[in-house]
Each structure stands twice: as C-alpha cells, then as structure tokens.
PDB file of N, CA, C and O in Angstrom:
ATOM      1  N   MET A   1      43.003 -24.157  17.915  1.00  0.00           N
ATOM      2  CA  MET A   1      42.280 -23.663  19.060  1.00  0.00           C
ATOM      3  C   MET A   1      42.499 -22.157  19.233  1.00  0.00           C
ATOM      4  O   MET A   1      41.563 -21.418  19.433  1.00  0.00           O
ATOM      5  N   LEU A   2      43.758 -21.704  19.133  1.00  0.00           N
ATOM      6  CA  LEU A   2      44.048 -20.278  19.257  1.00  0.00           C
ATOM      7  C   LEU A   2      43.392 -19.499  18.118  1.00  0.00           C
ATOM      8  O   LEU A   2      42.831 -18.424  18.335  1.00  0.00           O
ATOM      9  N   LYS A   3      43.440 -20.061  16.908  1.00  0.00           N
ATOM     10  CA  LYS A   3      42.823 -19.400  15.757  1.00  0.00           C
ATOM     11  C   LYS A   3      41.327 -19.234  15.984  1.00  0.00           C
ATOM     12  O   LYS A   3      40.761 -18.183  15.681  1.00  0.00           O
ATOM     13  N   THR A   4      40.684 -20.228  16.551  1.00  0.00           N
ATOM     14  CA  THR A   4      39.249 -20.158  16.831  1.00  0.00           C
ATOM     15  C   THR A   4      38.949 -19.073  17.856  1.00  0.00           C
ATOM     16  O   THR A   4      37.997 -18.306  17.703  1.00  0.00           O
ATOM     17  N   GLN A   5      39.780 -18.970  18.891  1.00  0.00           N
ATOM     18  CA  GLN A   5      39.569 -17.948  19.915  1.00  0.00           C
ATOM     19  C   GLN A   5      39.750 -16.539  19.344  1.00  0.00           C
ATOM     20  O   GLN A   5      38.967 -15.638  19.639  1.00  0.00           O
ATOM     21  N   ILE A   6      40.761 -16.365  18.523  1.00  0.00           N
ATOM     22  CA  ILE A   6      40.988 -15.057  17.910  1.00  0.00           C
ATOM     23  C   ILE A   6      39.853 -14.725  16.945  1.00  0.00           C
ATOM     24  O   ILE A   6      39.354 -13.602  16.925  1.00  0.00           O
ATOM     25  N   PHE A   7      39.429 -15.703  16.156  1.00  0.00           N
ATOM     26  CA  PHE A   7      38.317 -15.478  15.236  1.00  0.00           C
ATOM     27  C   PHE A   7      37.057 -15.089  15.997  1.00  0.00           C
ATOM     28  O   PHE A   7      36.363 -14.145  15.617  1.00  0.00           O
ATOM     29  N   ASP A   8      36.752 -15.815  17.065  1.00  0.00           N
ATOM     30  CA  ASP A   8      35.549 -15.511  17.853  1.00  0.00           C
ATOM     31  C   ASP A   8      35.600 -14.101  18.425  1.00  0.00           C
ATOM     32  O   ASP A   8      34.587 -13.388  18.438  1.00  0.00           O
ATOM     33  N   THR A   9      36.775 -13.673  18.883  1.00  0.00           N
ATOM     34  CA  THR A   9      36.918 -12.319  19.425  1.00  0.00           C
ATOM     35  C   THR A   9      36.725 -11.274  18.325  1.00  0.00           C
ATOM     36  O   THR A   9      36.004 -10.291  18.514  1.00  0.00           O
ATOM     37  N   LEU A  10      37.358 -11.488  17.174  1.00  0.00           N
ATOM     38  CA  LEU A  10      37.190 -10.552  16.061  1.00  0.00           C
ATOM     39  C   LEU A  10      35.741 -10.500  15.596  1.00  0.00           C
ATOM     40  O   LEU A  10      35.201  -9.424  15.331  1.00  0.00           O
ATOM     41  N   LYS A  11      35.119 -11.658  15.492  1.00  0.00           N
ATOM     42  CA  LYS A  11      33.720 -11.715  15.049  1.00  0.00           C
ATOM     43  C   LYS A  11      32.817 -10.957  16.019  1.00  0.00           C
ATOM     44  O   LYS A  11      31.880 -10.270  15.609  1.00  0.00           O
ATOM     45  N   LYS A  12      33.116 -11.055  17.298  1.00  0.00           N
ATOM     46  CA  LYS A  12      32.325 -10.354  18.318  1.00  0.00           C
ATOM     47  C   LYS A  12      32.373  -8.836  18.108  1.00  0.00           C
ATOM     48  O   LYS A  12      31.368  -8.152  18.232  1.00  0.00           O
ATOM     49  N   TYR A  13      33.565  -8.325  17.757  1.00  0.00           N
ATOM     50  CA  TYR A  13      33.735  -6.879  17.653  1.00  0.00           C
ATOM     51  C   TYR A  13      33.484  -6.314  16.258  1.00  0.00           C
ATOM     52  O   TYR A  13      33.019  -5.185  16.128  1.00  0.00           O
ATOM     53  N   ILE A  14      33.812  -7.068  15.207  1.00  0.00           N
ATOM     54  CA  ILE A  14      33.666  -6.508  13.864  1.00  0.00           C
ATOM     55  C   ILE A  14      32.697  -7.289  12.978  1.00  0.00           C
ATOM     56  O   ILE A  14      32.420  -6.878  11.862  1.00  0.00           O
ATOM     57  N   GLY A  15      32.185  -8.396  13.470  1.00  0.00           N
ATOM     58  CA  GLY A  15      31.311  -9.254  12.665  1.00  0.00           C
ATOM     59  C   GLY A  15      30.051  -8.559  12.169  1.00  0.00           C
ATOM     60  O   GLY A  15      29.586  -8.837  11.064  1.00  0.00           O
ATOM     61  N   ASP A  16      29.497  -7.642  12.962  1.00  0.00           N
ATOM     62  CA  ASP A  16      28.285  -6.930  12.550  1.00  0.00           C
ATOM     63  C   ASP A  16      28.525  -6.001  11.364  1.00  0.00           C
ATOM     64  O   ASP A  16      27.588  -5.597  10.693  1.00  0.00           O
ATOM     65  N   TYR A  17      29.774  -5.659  11.117  1.00  0.00           N
ATOM     66  CA  TYR A  17      30.111  -4.712  10.065  1.00  0.00           C
ATOM     67  C   TYR A  17      30.534  -5.382   8.760  1.00  0.00           C
ATOM     68  O   TYR A  17      30.818  -4.699   7.783  1.00  0.00           O
ATOM     69  N   LEU A  18      30.590  -6.719   8.763  1.00  0.00           N
ATOM     70  CA  LEU A  18      31.091  -7.447   7.601  1.00  0.00           C
ATOM     71  C   LEU A  18      30.077  -8.463   7.094  1.00  0.00           C
ATOM     72  O   LEU A  18      29.346  -9.065   7.873  1.00  0.00           O
ATOM     73  N   TYR A  19      30.064  -8.655   5.777  1.00  0.00           N
ATOM     74  CA  TYR A  19      29.263  -9.720   5.172  1.00  0.00           C
ATOM     75  C   TYR A  19      30.053 -11.017   5.205  1.00  0.00           C
ATOM     76  O   TYR A  19      31.228 -11.051   4.812  1.00  0.00           O
ATOM     77  N   GLY A  20      29.448 -12.088   5.674  1.00  0.00           N
ATOM     78  CA  GLY A  20      30.014 -13.428   5.567  1.00  0.00           C
ATOM     79  C   GLY A  20      31.407 -13.611   6.130  1.00  0.00           C
ATOM     80  O   GLY A  20      32.203 -14.357   5.563  1.00  0.00           O
ATOM     81  N   PHE A  21      31.724 -12.975   7.228  1.00  0.00           N
ATOM     82  CA  PHE A  21      33.047 -13.128   7.841  1.00  0.00           C
ATOM     83  C   PHE A  21      33.199 -14.552   8.348  1.00  0.00           C
ATOM     84  O   PHE A  21      32.387 -15.045   9.120  1.00  0.00           O
ATOM     85  N   ASN A  22      34.243 -15.248   7.863  1.00  0.00           N
ATOM     86  CA  ASN A  22      34.446 -16.628   8.299  1.00  0.00           C
ATOM     87  C   ASN A  22      35.919 -16.882   8.596  1.00  0.00           C
ATOM     88  O   ASN A  22      36.784 -16.079   8.280  1.00  0.00           O
ATOM     89  N   GLN A  23      36.177 -18.025   9.196  1.00  0.00           N
ATOM     90  CA  GLN A  23      37.507 -18.349   9.681  1.00  0.00           C
ATOM     91  C   GLN A  23      38.522 -18.533   8.549  1.00  0.00           C
ATOM     92  O   GLN A  23      39.719 -18.377   8.762  1.00  0.00           O
ATOM     93  N   ASP A  24      38.066 -18.812   7.353  1.00  0.00           N
ATOM     94  CA  ASP A  24      38.982 -18.959   6.217  1.00  0.00           C
ATOM     95  C   ASP A  24      39.642 -17.630   5.838  1.00  0.00           C
ATOM     96  O   ASP A  24      40.669 -17.622   5.151  1.00  0.00           O
ATOM     97  N   GLN A  25      39.065 -16.526   6.258  1.00  0.00           N
ATOM     98  CA  GLN A  25      39.610 -15.206   5.952  1.00  0.00           C
ATOM     99  C   GLN A  25      40.692 -14.779   6.942  1.00  0.00           C
ATOM    100  O   GLN A  25      41.257 -13.710   6.813  1.00  0.00           O
ATOM    101  N   LEU A  26      40.969 -15.618   7.920  1.00  0.00           N
ATOM    102  CA  LEU A  26      41.914 -15.307   8.985  1.00  0.00           C
ATOM    103  C   LEU A  26      43.135 -16.211   8.891  1.00  0.00           C
ATOM    104  O   LEU A  26      43.009 -17.427   8.774  1.00  0.00           O
ATOM    105  N   LYS A  27      44.314 -15.590   8.921  1.00  0.00           N
ATOM    106  CA  LYS A  27      45.568 -16.342   8.963  1.00  0.00           C
ATOM    107  C   LYS A  27      46.421 -15.777  10.090  1.00  0.00           C
ATOM    108  O   LYS A  27      46.515 -14.561  10.259  1.00  0.00           O
ATOM    109  N   LEU A  28      47.010 -16.684  10.857  1.00  0.00           N
ATOM    110  CA  LEU A  28      47.844 -16.270  11.979  1.00  0.00           C
ATOM    111  C   LEU A  28      49.306 -16.534  11.676  1.00  0.00           C
ATOM    112  O   LEU A  28      49.659 -17.599  11.177  1.00  0.00           O
ATOM    113  N   GLY A  29      50.147 -15.573  11.985  1.00  0.00           N
ATOM    114  CA  GLY A  29      51.589 -15.749  11.922  1.00  0.00           C
ATOM    115  C   GLY A  29      52.114 -15.693  13.340  1.00  0.00           C
ATOM    116  O   GLY A  29      52.492 -14.633  13.819  1.00  0.00           O
ATOM    117  N   LEU A  30      52.089 -16.810  14.019  1.00  0.00           N
ATOM    118  CA  LEU A  30      52.441 -16.830  15.433  1.00  0.00           C
ATOM    119  C   LEU A  30      53.887 -16.413  15.696  1.00  0.00           C
ATOM    120  O   LEU A  30      54.168 -15.754  16.685  1.00  0.00           O
ATOM    121  N   LEU A  31      54.791 -16.778  14.818  1.00  0.00           N
ATOM    122  CA  LEU A  31      56.195 -16.452  15.048  1.00  0.00           C
ATOM    123  C   LEU A  31      56.490 -14.972  14.869  1.00  0.00           C
ATOM    124  O   LEU A  31      57.350 -14.411  15.545  1.00  0.00           O
ATOM    125  N   ASN A  32      55.802 -14.313  13.947  1.00  0.00           N
ATOM    126  CA  ASN A  32      56.047 -12.892  13.719  1.00  0.00           C
ATOM    127  C   ASN A  32      54.965 -11.989  14.324  1.00  0.00           C
ATOM    128  O   ASN A  32      55.025 -10.783  14.179  1.00  0.00           O
ATOM    129  N   GLY A  33      53.982 -12.565  14.994  1.00  0.00           N
ATOM    130  CA  GLY A  33      52.955 -11.779  15.676  1.00  0.00           C
ATOM    131  C   GLY A  33      51.964 -11.093  14.758  1.00  0.00           C
ATOM    132  O   GLY A  33      51.443 -10.038  15.089  1.00  0.00           O
ATOM    133  N   ASN A  34      51.690 -11.673  13.603  1.00  0.00           N
ATOM    134  CA  ASN A  34      50.756 -11.072  12.646  1.00  0.00           C
ATOM    135  C   ASN A  34      49.419 -11.802  12.617  1.00  0.00           C
ATOM    136  O   ASN A  34      49.367 -13.022  12.682  1.00  0.00           O
ATOM    137  N   ILE A  35      48.373 -11.024  12.502  1.00  0.00           N
ATOM    138  CA  ILE A  35      47.037 -11.534  12.229  1.00  0.00           C
ATOM    139  C   ILE A  35      46.644 -10.938  10.890  1.00  0.00           C
ATOM    140  O   ILE A  35      46.624  -9.712  10.736  1.00  0.00           O
ATOM    141  N   LYS A  36      46.387 -11.776   9.900  1.00  0.00           N
ATOM    142  CA  LYS A  36      46.048 -11.292   8.569  1.00  0.00           C
ATOM    143  C   LYS A  36      44.597 -11.632   8.245  1.00  0.00           C
ATOM    144  O   LYS A  36      44.144 -12.749   8.472  1.00  0.00           O
ATOM    145  N   LEU A  37      43.897 -10.638   7.731  1.00  0.00           N
ATOM    146  CA  LEU A  37      42.525 -10.805   7.280  1.00  0.00           C
ATOM    147  C   LEU A  37      42.489 -10.512   5.789  1.00  0.00           C
ATOM    148  O   LEU A  37      43.166  -9.594   5.321  1.00  0.00           O
ATOM    149  N   LYS A  38      41.709 -11.284   5.041  1.00  0.00           N
ATOM    150  CA  LYS A  38      41.659 -11.056   3.593  1.00  0.00           C
ATOM    151  C   LYS A  38      40.217 -11.073   3.095  1.00  0.00           C
ATOM    152  O   LYS A  38      39.347 -11.723   3.669  1.00  0.00           O
ATOM    153  N   ASN A  39      40.006 -10.333   2.030  1.00  0.00           N
ATOM    154  CA  ASN A  39      38.725 -10.262   1.325  1.00  0.00           C
ATOM    155  C   ASN A  39      37.554  -9.946   2.256  1.00  0.00           C
ATOM    156  O   ASN A  39      36.582 -10.685   2.344  1.00  0.00           O
ATOM    157  N   LEU A  40      37.648  -8.815   2.939  1.00  0.00           N
ATOM    158  CA  LEU A  40      36.588  -8.366   3.836  1.00  0.00           C
ATOM    159  C   LEU A  40      35.638  -7.460   3.072  1.00  0.00           C
ATOM    160  O   LEU A  40      36.061  -6.508   2.414  1.00  0.00           O
ATOM    161  N   THR A  41      34.346  -7.751   3.161  1.00  0.00           N
ATOM    162  CA  THR A  41      33.324  -6.934   2.506  1.00  0.00           C
ATOM    163  C   THR A  41      32.473  -6.280   3.586  1.00  0.00           C
ATOM    164  O   THR A  41      31.847  -6.956   4.398  1.00  0.00           O
ATOM    165  N   PHE A  42      32.463  -4.963   3.585  1.00  0.00           N
ATOM    166  CA  PHE A  42      31.761  -4.212   4.618  1.00  0.00           C
ATOM    167  C   PHE A  42      30.282  -4.031   4.308  1.00  0.00           C
ATOM    168  O   PHE A  42      29.895  -3.945   3.145  1.00  0.00           O
ATOM    169  N   LYS A  43      29.493  -3.921   5.362  1.00  0.00           N
ATOM    170  CA  LYS A  43      28.078  -3.597   5.242  1.00  0.00           C
ATOM    171  C   LYS A  43      27.956  -2.063   5.309  1.00  0.00           C
ATOM    172  O   LYS A  43      28.146  -1.472   6.372  1.00  0.00           O
ATOM    173  N   PRO A  44      27.675  -1.424   4.188  1.00  0.00           N
ATOM    174  CA  PRO A  44      27.625   0.044   4.186  1.00  0.00           C
ATOM    175  C   PRO A  44      26.638   0.619   5.204  1.00  0.00           C
ATOM    176  O   PRO A  44      26.935   1.643   5.823  1.00  0.00           O
ATOM    177  N   ASP A  45      25.487  -0.011   5.383  1.00  0.00           N
ATOM    178  CA  ASP A  45      24.496   0.532   6.321  1.00  0.00           C
ATOM    179  C   ASP A  45      25.040   0.608   7.744  1.00  0.00           C
ATOM    180  O   ASP A  45      24.840   1.601   8.443  1.00  0.00           O
ATOM    181  N   LYS A  46      25.738  -0.454   8.185  1.00  0.00           N
ATOM    182  CA  LYS A  46      26.294  -0.467   9.540  1.00  0.00           C
ATOM    183  C   LYS A  46      27.417   0.554   9.685  1.00  0.00           C
ATOM    184  O   LYS A  46      27.499   1.248  10.696  1.00  0.00           O
ATOM    185  N   ILE A  47      28.269   0.656   8.687  1.00  0.00           N
ATOM    186  CA  ILE A  47      29.364   1.625   8.733  1.00  0.00           C
ATOM    187  C   ILE A  47      28.797   3.041   8.734  1.00  0.00           C
ATOM    188  O   ILE A  47      29.229   3.901   9.498  1.00  0.00           O
ATOM    189  N   ASN A  48      27.792   3.281   7.904  1.00  0.00           N
ATOM    190  CA  ASN A  48      27.202   4.616   7.803  1.00  0.00           C
ATOM    191  C   ASN A  48      26.495   5.041   9.083  1.00  0.00           C
ATOM    192  O   ASN A  48      26.435   6.234   9.380  1.00  0.00           O
ATOM    193  N   GLU A  49      25.968   4.098   9.845  1.00  0.00           N
ATOM    194  CA  GLU A  49      25.382   4.444  11.149  1.00  0.00           C
ATOM    195  C   GLU A  49      26.434   5.126  12.024  1.00  0.00           C
ATOM    196  O   GLU A  49      26.169   6.154  12.649  1.00  0.00           O
ATOM    197  N   ASN A  50      27.626   4.545  12.066  1.00  0.00           N
ATOM    198  CA  ASN A  50      28.700   5.123  12.878  1.00  0.00           C
ATOM    199  C   ASN A  50      29.216   6.424  12.292  1.00  0.00           C
ATOM    200  O   ASN A  50      29.515   7.355  13.031  1.00  0.00           O
ATOM    201  N   LEU A  51      29.332   6.486  10.984  1.00  0.00           N
ATOM    202  CA  LEU A  51      29.781   7.728  10.356  1.00  0.00           C
ATOM    203  C   LEU A  51      28.807   8.868  10.632  1.00  0.00           C
ATOM    204  O   LEU A  51      29.222  10.000  10.869  1.00  0.00           O
ATOM    205  N   THR A  52      27.526   8.572  10.615  1.00  0.00           N
ATOM    206  CA  THR A  52      26.516   9.586  10.899  1.00  0.00           C
ATOM    207  C   THR A  52      26.600  10.047  12.350  1.00  0.00           C
ATOM    208  O   THR A  52      26.513  11.246  12.642  1.00  0.00           O
ATOM    209  N   LEU A  53      26.785   9.103  13.271  1.00  0.00           N
ATOM    210  CA  LEU A  53      26.924   9.463  14.686  1.00  0.00           C
ATOM    211  C   LEU A  53      28.149  10.345  14.926  1.00  0.00           C
ATOM    212  O   LEU A  53      28.124  11.226  15.780  1.00  0.00           O
ATOM    213  N   MET A  54      29.196  10.107  14.162  1.00  0.00           N
ATOM    214  CA  MET A  54      30.423  10.906  14.292  1.00  0.00           C
ATOM    215  C   MET A  54      30.343  12.197  13.483  1.00  0.00           C
ATOM    216  O   MET A  54      31.301  12.969  13.455  1.00  0.00           O
ATOM    217  N   ARG A  55      29.228  12.399  12.802  1.00  0.00           N
ATOM    218  CA  ARG A  55      29.027  13.577  11.946  1.00  0.00           C
ATOM    219  C   ARG A  55      30.100  13.692  10.876  1.00  0.00           C
ATOM    220  O   ARG A  55      30.565  14.791  10.540  1.00  0.00           O
ATOM    221  N   ALA A  56      30.506  12.547  10.357  1.00  0.00           N
ATOM    222  CA  ALA A  56      31.511  12.526   9.292  1.00  0.00           C
ATOM    223  C   ALA A  56      30.882  13.040   8.000  1.00  0.00           C
ATOM    224  O   ALA A  56      29.717  12.767   7.714  1.00  0.00           O
ATOM    225  N   PRO A  57      31.627  13.775   7.205  1.00  0.00           N
ATOM    226  CA  PRO A  57      31.079  14.341   5.972  1.00  0.00           C
ATOM    227  C   PRO A  57      31.056  13.357   4.798  1.00  0.00           C
ATOM    228  O   PRO A  57      30.896  13.763   3.658  1.00  0.00           O
ATOM    229  N   VAL A  58      31.219  12.074   5.074  1.00  0.00           N
ATOM    230  CA  VAL A  58      31.236  11.060   4.018  1.00  0.00           C
ATOM    231  C   VAL A  58      30.310   9.903   4.400  1.00  0.00           C
ATOM    232  O   VAL A  58      29.999   9.698   5.570  1.00  0.00           O
ATOM    233  N   LEU A  59      29.873   9.177   3.387  1.00  0.00           N
ATOM    234  CA  LEU A  59      29.122   7.946   3.588  1.00  0.00           C
ATOM    235  C   LEU A  59      29.749   6.867   2.716  1.00  0.00           C
ATOM    236  O   LEU A  59      30.279   7.149   1.641  1.00  0.00           O
ATOM    237  N   LEU A  60      29.661   5.635   3.161  1.00  0.00           N
ATOM    238  CA  LEU A  60      30.228   4.513   2.429  1.00  0.00           C
ATOM    239  C   LEU A  60      29.177   3.941   1.494  1.00  0.00           C
ATOM    240  O   LEU A  60      28.075   3.621   1.914  1.00  0.00           O
ATOM    241  N   LYS A  61      29.531   3.837   0.230  1.00  0.00           N
ATOM    242  CA  LYS A  61      28.624   3.246  -0.749  1.00  0.00           C
ATOM    243  C   LYS A  61      28.868   1.745  -0.852  1.00  0.00           C
ATOM    244  O   LYS A  61      27.939   0.951  -0.938  1.00  0.00           O
ATOM    245  N   ALA A  62      30.128   1.343  -0.876  1.00  0.00           N
ATOM    246  CA  ALA A  62      30.518  -0.069  -0.908  1.00  0.00           C
ATOM    247  C   ALA A  62      31.910  -0.158  -0.312  1.00  0.00           C
ATOM    248  O   ALA A  62      32.679   0.799  -0.385  1.00  0.00           O
ATOM    249  N   GLY A  63      32.231  -1.294   0.279  1.00  0.00           N
ATOM    250  CA  GLY A  63      33.544  -1.415   0.897  1.00  0.00           C
ATOM    251  C   GLY A  63      34.121  -2.807   0.790  1.00  0.00           C
ATOM    252  O   GLY A  63      33.470  -3.778   1.140  1.00  0.00           O
ATOM    253  N   LEU A  64      35.353  -2.884   0.299  1.00  0.00           N
ATOM    254  CA  LEU A  64      36.062  -4.149   0.192  1.00  0.00           C
ATOM    255  C   LEU A  64      37.522  -3.885   0.520  1.00  0.00           C
ATOM    256  O   LEU A  64      38.131  -2.957  -0.007  1.00  0.00           O
ATOM    257  N   ILE A  65      38.062  -4.691   1.411  1.00  0.00           N
ATOM    258  CA  ILE A  65      39.487  -4.634   1.721  1.00  0.00           C
ATOM    259  C   ILE A  65      40.071  -5.974   1.325  1.00  0.00           C
ATOM    260  O   ILE A  65      39.615  -7.025   1.778  1.00  0.00           O
ATOM    261  N   GLY A  66      41.077  -5.945   0.470  1.00  0.00           N
ATOM    262  CA  GLY A  66      41.717  -7.173  -0.002  1.00  0.00           C
ATOM    263  C   GLY A  66      42.524  -7.854   1.086  1.00  0.00           C
ATOM    264  O   GLY A  66      42.387  -9.038   1.329  1.00  0.00           O
ATOM    265  N   ASN A  67      43.393  -7.098   1.761  1.00  0.00           N
ATOM    266  CA  ASN A  67      44.247  -7.637   2.812  1.00  0.00           C
ATOM    267  C   ASN A  67      44.468  -6.593   3.884  1.00  0.00           C
ATOM    268  O   ASN A  67      44.661  -5.417   3.574  1.00  0.00           O
ATOM    269  N   ILE A  68      44.472  -7.032   5.121  1.00  0.00           N
ATOM    270  CA  ILE A  68      44.821  -6.166   6.243  1.00  0.00           C
ATOM    271  C   ILE A  68      45.644  -7.002   7.217  1.00  0.00           C
ATOM    272  O   ILE A  68      45.334  -8.170   7.456  1.00  0.00           O
ATOM    273  N   THR A  69      46.707  -6.412   7.733  1.00  0.00           N
ATOM    274  CA  THR A  69      47.579  -7.112   8.682  1.00  0.00           C
ATOM    275  C   THR A  69      47.580  -6.360  10.006  1.00  0.00           C
ATOM    276  O   THR A  69      47.767  -5.142  10.035  1.00  0.00           O
ATOM    277  N   ILE A  70      47.373  -7.093  11.070  1.00  0.00           N
ATOM    278  CA  ILE A  70      47.424  -6.545  12.423  1.00  0.00           C
ATOM    279  C   ILE A  70      48.687  -7.102  13.070  1.00  0.00           C
ATOM    280  O   ILE A  70      48.873  -8.318  13.130  1.00  0.00           O
ATOM    281  N   GLU A  71      49.552  -6.214  13.520  1.00  0.00           N
ATOM    282  CA  GLU A  71      50.775  -6.655  14.190  1.00  0.00           C
ATOM    283  C   GLU A  71      50.554  -6.618  15.691  1.00  0.00           C
ATOM    284  O   GLU A  71      50.137  -5.607  16.247  1.00  0.00           O
ATOM    285  N   VAL A  72      50.837  -7.737  16.335  1.00  0.00           N
ATOM    286  CA  VAL A  72      50.639  -7.872  17.772  1.00  0.00           C
ATOM    287  C   VAL A  72      52.008  -7.891  18.431  1.00  0.00           C
ATOM    288  O   VAL A  72      52.871  -8.698  18.064  1.00  0.00           O
ATOM    289  N   TYR A  73      52.199  -7.002  19.383  1.00  0.00           N
ATOM    290  CA  TYR A  73      53.458  -6.943  20.120  1.00  0.00           C
ATOM    291  C   TYR A  73      53.219  -7.426  21.539  1.00  0.00           C
ATOM    292  O   TYR A  73      52.257  -7.039  22.179  1.00  0.00           O
ATOM    293  N   TYR A  74      54.120  -8.228  22.013  1.00  0.00           N
ATOM    294  CA  TYR A  74      54.045  -8.728  23.373  1.00  0.00           C
ATOM    295  C   TYR A  74      55.117  -8.039  24.198  1.00  0.00           C
ATOM    296  O   TYR A  74      56.281  -7.983  23.801  1.00  0.00           O
ATOM    297  N   LEU A  75      54.733  -7.519  25.324  1.00  0.00           N
ATOM    298  CA  LEU A  75      55.687  -6.920  26.213  1.00  0.00           C
ATOM    299  C   LEU A  75      55.871  -7.847  27.409  1.00  0.00           C
ATOM    300  O   LEU A  75      54.907  -8.208  28.074  1.00  0.00           O
ATOM    301  N   CYS A  76      57.085  -8.218  27.647  1.00  0.00           N
ATOM    302  CA  CYS A  76      57.390  -9.108  28.765  1.00  0.00           C
ATOM    303  C   CYS A  76      58.238  -8.346  29.778  1.00  0.00           C
ATOM    304  O   CYS A  76      59.101  -7.558  29.420  1.00  0.00           O
ATOM    305  N   ARG A  77      57.957  -8.613  31.007  1.00  0.00           N
ATOM    306  CA  ARG A  77      58.728  -7.995  32.072  1.00  0.00           C
ATOM    307  C   ARG A  77      59.400  -9.095  32.866  1.00  0.00           C
ATOM    308  O   ARG A  77      58.755 -10.011  33.364  1.00  0.00           O
ATOM    309  N   VAL A  78      60.705  -9.033  32.966  1.00  0.00           N
ATOM    310  CA  VAL A  78      61.457 -10.036  33.717  1.00  0.00           C
ATOM    311  C   VAL A  78      61.583  -9.560  35.156  1.00  0.00           C
ATOM    312  O   VAL A  78      61.964  -8.436  35.421  1.00  0.00           O
ATOM    313  N   ILE A  79      61.241 -10.464  36.050  1.00  0.00           N
ATOM    314  CA  ILE A  79      61.305 -10.109  37.485  1.00  0.00           C
ATOM    315  C   ILE A  79      62.495 -10.798  38.112  1.00  0.00           C
ATOM    316  O   ILE A  79      62.830 -11.884  37.867  1.00  0.00           O
TER     317      ILE A  79
END
C-alpha cells in the first residue's frame, strides 16, 4: 500500500518525463529510508522543453539512468 502511494506521487510529478514508468522500477528500503528507482528512460522532448525555458545551453538527445537512490530523512520532535 505504501509502495503504491509513493509510486503514484512520483508518477504524478515525474511520469510525464519518463517512458513506461511502472511500479516494478521502484524499490523501497523502509528501514534505511531509501527509495530506489532503476532503468529510467527519459523523454527528450519533455526534458528539452524545460531546458529551453531555463535557457540552458544544452539539449538532451537521449536519456537513461540505471539507478538512482533518494534518501528520506525523518525529523521527529519529542514533546
């Protein structure tokens, strides 16, 4: 259930920029606070729209990321 919620949130924000993003590409490490994504293929046209708006001097021809890890830190306050 948590994996589905995290996937849905990621898909909402980055799904337009990726080809075929699916839940199999997502792994959660709940004990160490890691979210791992693997084999992400970017849509160059969508990425280039943003690069052009930012006036970046580069354009993306093709994009593939094998692995990316997002570390999530929780801050707790004891009252």
